[in-house]
Amino acid sequence: RLSIAAGLAGTFENNQYINYGGWGMNDALYQTFRRNPTDPVRAADGSFFELNRGFNYKNPLATIDEIQNERDAKRFFGFLKADLELFKGFTAGFNLGYTRNDYESFYFEPMLDTEVLKTQGYGRRAYGNNESRVLETTFSYQNSFDRHNLQTVAGYSFQEDFNTGLSAQGRQPFINYSRSFNLSLFQNVIPGDINSYKNSNRLISFFGRAVYNFDSRYYFTATLRRDGSSRFGANNEWGWFPSASAMWNISREKFMENVDVVSNLRLRAGFGITGNQEIGNYNDIEYYIAVGNTINFETGEEAILFEFAHAANPDLKWEENREINIGLDFGLWQDKISGSFDFFKKNTYDLLGSYSVPVPPYPVGRIWANVGEIEVQGFEFNIQAYPVRTRNFDWRTFVVFSTYKQNVISL
């Protein structure tokens, strides 16, 4: 039996913003608050009324009308999913997903040369694109026999993300009419006003999971992942991440059949290791950036000056979180009162961070590395009660108590 599902969705945005978050001449709210209420909105000739009453004093409605601050965005998402049951209980799955986000922004401040206001003008235009491609294949098997139930899944996952963008800006527009749509009309463009970027990262995973329960009383779960990320050094791109948990449903035991007060009682424990790769791209390699213009001392001609931007670390690896959790869930009088107790302890090893290093031997003063360990442990208790529960009315009271302690083991 084959089942197929597919979907496609898209959103379009057109945003027009107003500057209001600062204390400058082009911040509409700031200018509104300091505006003299006796000043008219427009002059006799129909233009916006301006009068020099102090530093950066400007008509807020003129600010809103003259400044261009726009952003267009498009988002698309599509997926294709197929499941084929090869024989009873055994299914092969395939999932393909694609996401794309595009945005374009425009910003313009006019050049003003009047008796009251003199500004050089400014314009900026930017474009960015983010893509994510996901491929996942799985094989799953589930079966129930007698009082046993087994569910297993194994699979492979591939995800690749791409980011591209560019921006350009300038000052002193030849005319204000074209705003930021034609940046070639800006007369003052300096090194650093044009910028672009492109980067990508890849995450590959092999994974397996098994869930077993006996008579809905004893539950066991085990997982194993083998993850590889392009964000880490060539020597440590891959990591192993296992986990296991168990649960005892005490309320299903025979000795609890006549205990009417207790409607739910479960004891559980779990241990797992997870990895963290959220450090951005290319923090494991050495590269340069352009920092300005200089003169080539051999030819006397103008050249671009480069400098070290990042030091390489081929041993950069996954940050690991190892956590143990022990808990008890309870319910009394058909769950009119219910809650849980939880104790947890988490140790984070090989903390990822940017650390200071001497120059030399390193080409720059900072490097991404794995340093240190942090331990977090605590206890949490929550209880909820339904003093009143009727067909048309529920009254619920909820109380939570927790402790949290963090220790820096090493740095």
Tab-separated table of N, CA, C and O in Angstrom, residues 340-389:
chain	number	residue	atom	x	y	z
A	340	SER	N	3.384	16.192	39.397
A	340	SER	CA	4.596	15.438	39.133
A	340	SER	C	5.750	15.979	39.961
A	340	SER	O	5.758	17.158	40.355
A	341	PHE	N	6.708	15.095	40.235
A	341	PHE	CA	7.987	15.447	40.840
A	341	PHE	C	9.077	15.138	39.819
A	341	PHE	O	9.054	14.081	39.196
A	342	ASP	N	10.028	16.053	39.675
A	342	ASP	CA	11.119	15.838	38.726
A	342	ASP	C	12.441	16.303	39.313
A	342	ASP	O	12.535	17.415	39.865
A	343	PHE	N	13.449	15.465	39.160
A	343	PHE	CA	14.819	15.849	39.467
A	343	PHE	C	15.622	15.738	38.181
A	343	PHE	O	15.529	14.750	37.458
A	344	PHE	N	16.416	16.769	37.891
A	344	PHE	CA	17.217	16.739	36.670
A	344	PHE	C	18.630	17.229	36.970
A	344	PHE	O	18.864	18.044	37.868
A	345	LYS	N	19.535	16.728	36.176
A	345	LYS	CA	20.938	17.137	36.258
A	345	LYS	C	21.508	17.121	34.846
A	345	LYS	O	21.436	16.113	34.157
A	346	LYS	N	22.051	18.263	34.433
A	346	LYS	CA	22.584	18.380	33.075
A	346	LYS	C	24.004	18.927	33.124
A	346	LYS	O	24.268	19.943	33.761
A	347	ASN	N	24.909	18.228	32.455
A	347	ASN	CA	26.290	18.671	32.323
A	347	ASN	C	26.571	19.004	30.867
A	347	ASN	O	26.317	18.189	29.983
A	348	THR	N	27.059	20.207	30.640
A	348	THR	CA	27.420	20.641	29.295
A	348	THR	C	28.935	20.609	29.176
A	348	THR	O	29.645	21.297	29.922
A	349	TYR	N	29.438	19.794	28.237
A	349	TYR	CA	30.868	19.613	28.037
A	349	TYR	C	31.303	20.281	26.734
A	349	TYR	O	30.504	20.477	25.817
A	350	ASP	N	32.577	20.624	26.683
A	350	ASP	CA	33.166	21.188	25.450
A	350	ASP	C	32.383	22.403	24.973
A	350	ASP	O	31.932	22.478	23.818
A	351	LEU	N	32.207	23.362	25.878
A	351	LEU	CA	31.440	24.568	25.567
A	351	LEU	C	32.018	25.277	24.342
A	351	LEU	O	33.229	25.508	24.250
A	352	LEU	N	31.144	25.628	23.419
A	352	LEU	CA	31.555	26.354	22.229
A	352	LEU	C	31.588	27.847	22.527
A	352	LEU	O	30.655	28.397	23.109
A	353	GLY	N	32.664	28.500	22.112
A	353	GLY	CA	32.753	29.930	22.322
A	353	GLY	C	33.939	30.531	21.601
A	353	GLY	O	34.832	29.821	21.115
A	354	SER	N	33.929	31.861	21.528
A	354	SER	CA	35.035	32.601	20.935
A	354	SER	C	35.932	33.085	22.071
A	354	SER	O	35.486	33.831	22.941
A	355	TYR	N	37.203	32.655	22.055
A	355	TYR	CA	38.104	32.904	23.172
A	355	TYR	C	39.329	33.693	22.717
A	355	TYR	O	39.767	33.582	21.565
A	356	SER	N	39.872	34.475	23.655
A	356	SER	CA	41.066	35.284	23.371
A	356	SER	C	42.301	34.388	23.294
A	356	SER	O	42.471	33.481	24.111
A	357	VAL	N	43.169	34.676	22.326
A	357	VAL	CA	44.426	33.939	22.143
A	357	VAL	C	45.529	34.948	21.821
A	357	VAL	O	45.258	36.052	21.333
A	358	PRO	N	46.793	34.588	22.090
A	358	PRO	CA	47.898	35.526	21.823
A	358	PRO	C	48.214	35.633	20.334
A	358	PRO	O	48.037	34.694	19.566
A	359	VAL	N	48.689	36.827	19.950
A	359	VAL	CA	49.128	37.087	18.577
A	359	VAL	C	50.578	37.576	18.620
A	359	VAL	O	50.845	38.653	19.164
A	360	PRO	N	51.547	36.888	18.016
A	360	PRO	CA	51.467	35.501	17.542
A	360	PRO	C	51.426	34.534	18.724
A	360	PRO	O	51.495	34.990	19.849
A	361	PRO	N	51.285	33.231	18.495
A	361	PRO	CA	51.410	32.524	17.198
A	361	PRO	C	50.154	32.563	16.349
A	361	PRO	O	50.199	32.190	15.179
A	362	TYR	N	48.993	32.976	16.927
A	362	TYR	CA	47.763	32.991	16.137
A	362	TYR	C	47.713	34.256	15.295
A	362	TYR	O	48.215	35.318	15.702
A	363	PRO	N	47.082	34.189	14.118
A	363	PRO	CA	47.035	35.372	13.237
A	363	PRO	C	46.084	36.453	13.732
A	363	PRO	O	46.235	37.617	13.370
A	364	VAL	N	45.070	36.091	14.530
A	364	VAL	CA	44.127	37.065	15.090
A	364	VAL	C	43.955	36.766	16.575
A	364	VAL	O	44.341	35.702	17.068
A	365	GLY	N	43.350	37.713	17.283
A	365	GLY	CA	43.291	37.625	18.739
A	365	GLY	C	42.201	36.759	19.311
A	365	GLY	O	42.100	36.635	20.542
A	366	ARG	N	41.336	36.162	18.477
A	366	ARG	CA	40.266	35.309	18.986
A	366	ARG	C	40.134	34.069	18.114
A	366	ARG	O	40.432	34.113	16.901
A	367	ILE	N	39.662	32.969	18.738
A	367	ILE	CA	39.483	31.720	18.014
A	367	ILE	C	38.294	30.982	18.619
A	367	ILE	O	38.043	31.059	19.832
A	368	TRP	N	37.546	30.293	17.778
A	368	TRP	CA	36.454	29.448	18.264
A	368	TRP	C	37.036	28.118	18.726
A	368	TRP	O	37.828	27.493	18.011
A	369	ALA	N	36.641	27.702	19.937
A	369	ALA	CA	37.198	26.472	20.501
A	369	ALA	C	36.202	25.867	21.482
A	369	ALA	O	35.179	26.476	21.834
A	370	ASN	N	36.509	24.648	21.940
A	370	ASN	CA	35.723	23.947	22.960
A	370	ASN	C	36.464	24.065	24.288
A	370	ASN	O	37.570	23.541	24.428
A	371	VAL	N	35.861	24.768	25.223
A	371	VAL	CA	36.511	24.986	26.515
A	371	VAL	C	35.456	24.938	27.611
A	371	VAL	O	34.415	25.582	27.504
A	372	GLY	N	35.714	24.161	28.668
A	372	GLY	CA	34.933	24.263	29.880
A	372	GLY	C	33.775	23.299	30.007
A	372	GLY	O	33.409	22.573	29.083
A	373	GLU	N	33.196	23.314	31.218
A	373	GLU	CA	32.059	22.467	31.565
A	373	GLU	C	31.164	23.208	32.540
A	373	GLU	O	31.638	23.875	33.464
A	374	ILE	N	29.864	23.086	32.348
A	374	ILE	CA	28.861	23.693	33.233
A	374	ILE	C	27.905	22.610	33.701
A	374	ILE	O	27.471	21.769	32.906
A	375	GLU	N	27.571	22.643	34.978
A	375	GLU	CA	26.616	21.693	35.548
A	375	GLU	C	25.387	22.431	36.049
A	375	GLU	O	25.501	23.438	36.742
A	376	VAL	N	24.234	21.919	35.669
A	376	VAL	CA	22.959	22.487	36.113
A	376	VAL	C	22.134	21.364	36.714
A	376	VAL	O	22.005	20.291	36.112
A	377	GLN	N	21.590	21.586	37.902
A	377	GLN	CA	20.707	20.592	38.497
A	377	GLN	C	19.590	21.294	39.251
A	377	GLN	O	19.722	22.436	39.681
A	378	GLY	N	18.489	20.585	39.389
A	378	GLY	CA	17.356	21.202	40.059
A	378	GLY	C	16.240	20.205	40.302
A	378	GLY	O	16.309	19.022	39.922
A	379	PHE	N	15.218	20.710	40.944
A	379	PHE	CA	14.044	19.912	41.290
A	379	PHE	C	12.807	20.736	40.950
A	379	PHE	O	12.774	21.951	41.136
A	380	GLU	N	11.799	20.048	40.426
A	380	GLU	CA	10.549	20.739	40.072
A	380	GLU	C	9.365	19.927	40.544
A	380	GLU	O	9.322	18.703	40.369
A	381	PHE	N	8.425	20.621	41.144
A	381	PHE	CA	7.180	19.998	41.605
A	381	PHE	C	6.014	20.832	41.107
A	381	PHE	O	6.014	22.067	41.217
A	382	ASN	N	5.033	20.187	40.521
A	382	ASN	CA	3.821	20.901	40.118
A	382	ASN	C	2.602	20.077	40.498
A	382	ASN	O	2.638	18.840	40.484
A	383	ILE	N	1.552	20.767	40.820
A	383	ILE	CA	0.294	20.114	41.192
A	383	ILE	C	-0.848	20.960	40.666
A	383	ILE	O	-0.797	22.196	40.691
A	384	GLN	N	-1.855	20.284	40.151
A	384	GLN	CA	-3.052	20.978	39.706
A	384	GLN	C	-4.277	20.264	40.276
A	384	GLN	O	-4.278	19.046	40.459
A	385	ALA	N	-5.275	21.055	40.549
A	385	ALA	CA	-6.506	20.525	41.142
A	385	ALA	C	-7.716	21.161	40.489
A	385	ALA	O	-7.671	22.315	40.045
A	386	TYR	N	-8.796	20.376	40.419
A	386	TYR	CA	-10.086	20.847	39.908
A	386	TYR	C	-11.083	20.844	41.064
A	386	TYR	O	-11.792	19.850	41.277
A	387	PRO	N	-11.139	21.929	41.836
A	387	PRO	CA	-12.122	21.975	42.920
A	387	PRO	C	-13.557	21.816	42.415
A	387	PRO	O	-14.400	21.231	43.094
A	388	VAL	N	-13.816	22.353	41.225
A	388	VAL	CA	-15.150	22.244	40.625
A	388	VAL	C	-14.973	21.810	39.177
A	388	VAL	O	-14.207	22.415	38.430
A	389	ARG	N	-15.651	20.746	38.788
A	389	ARG	CA	-15.630	20.298	37.399
A	389	ARG	C	-17.019	19.812	37.032
A	389	ARG	O	-17.471	18.769	37.497
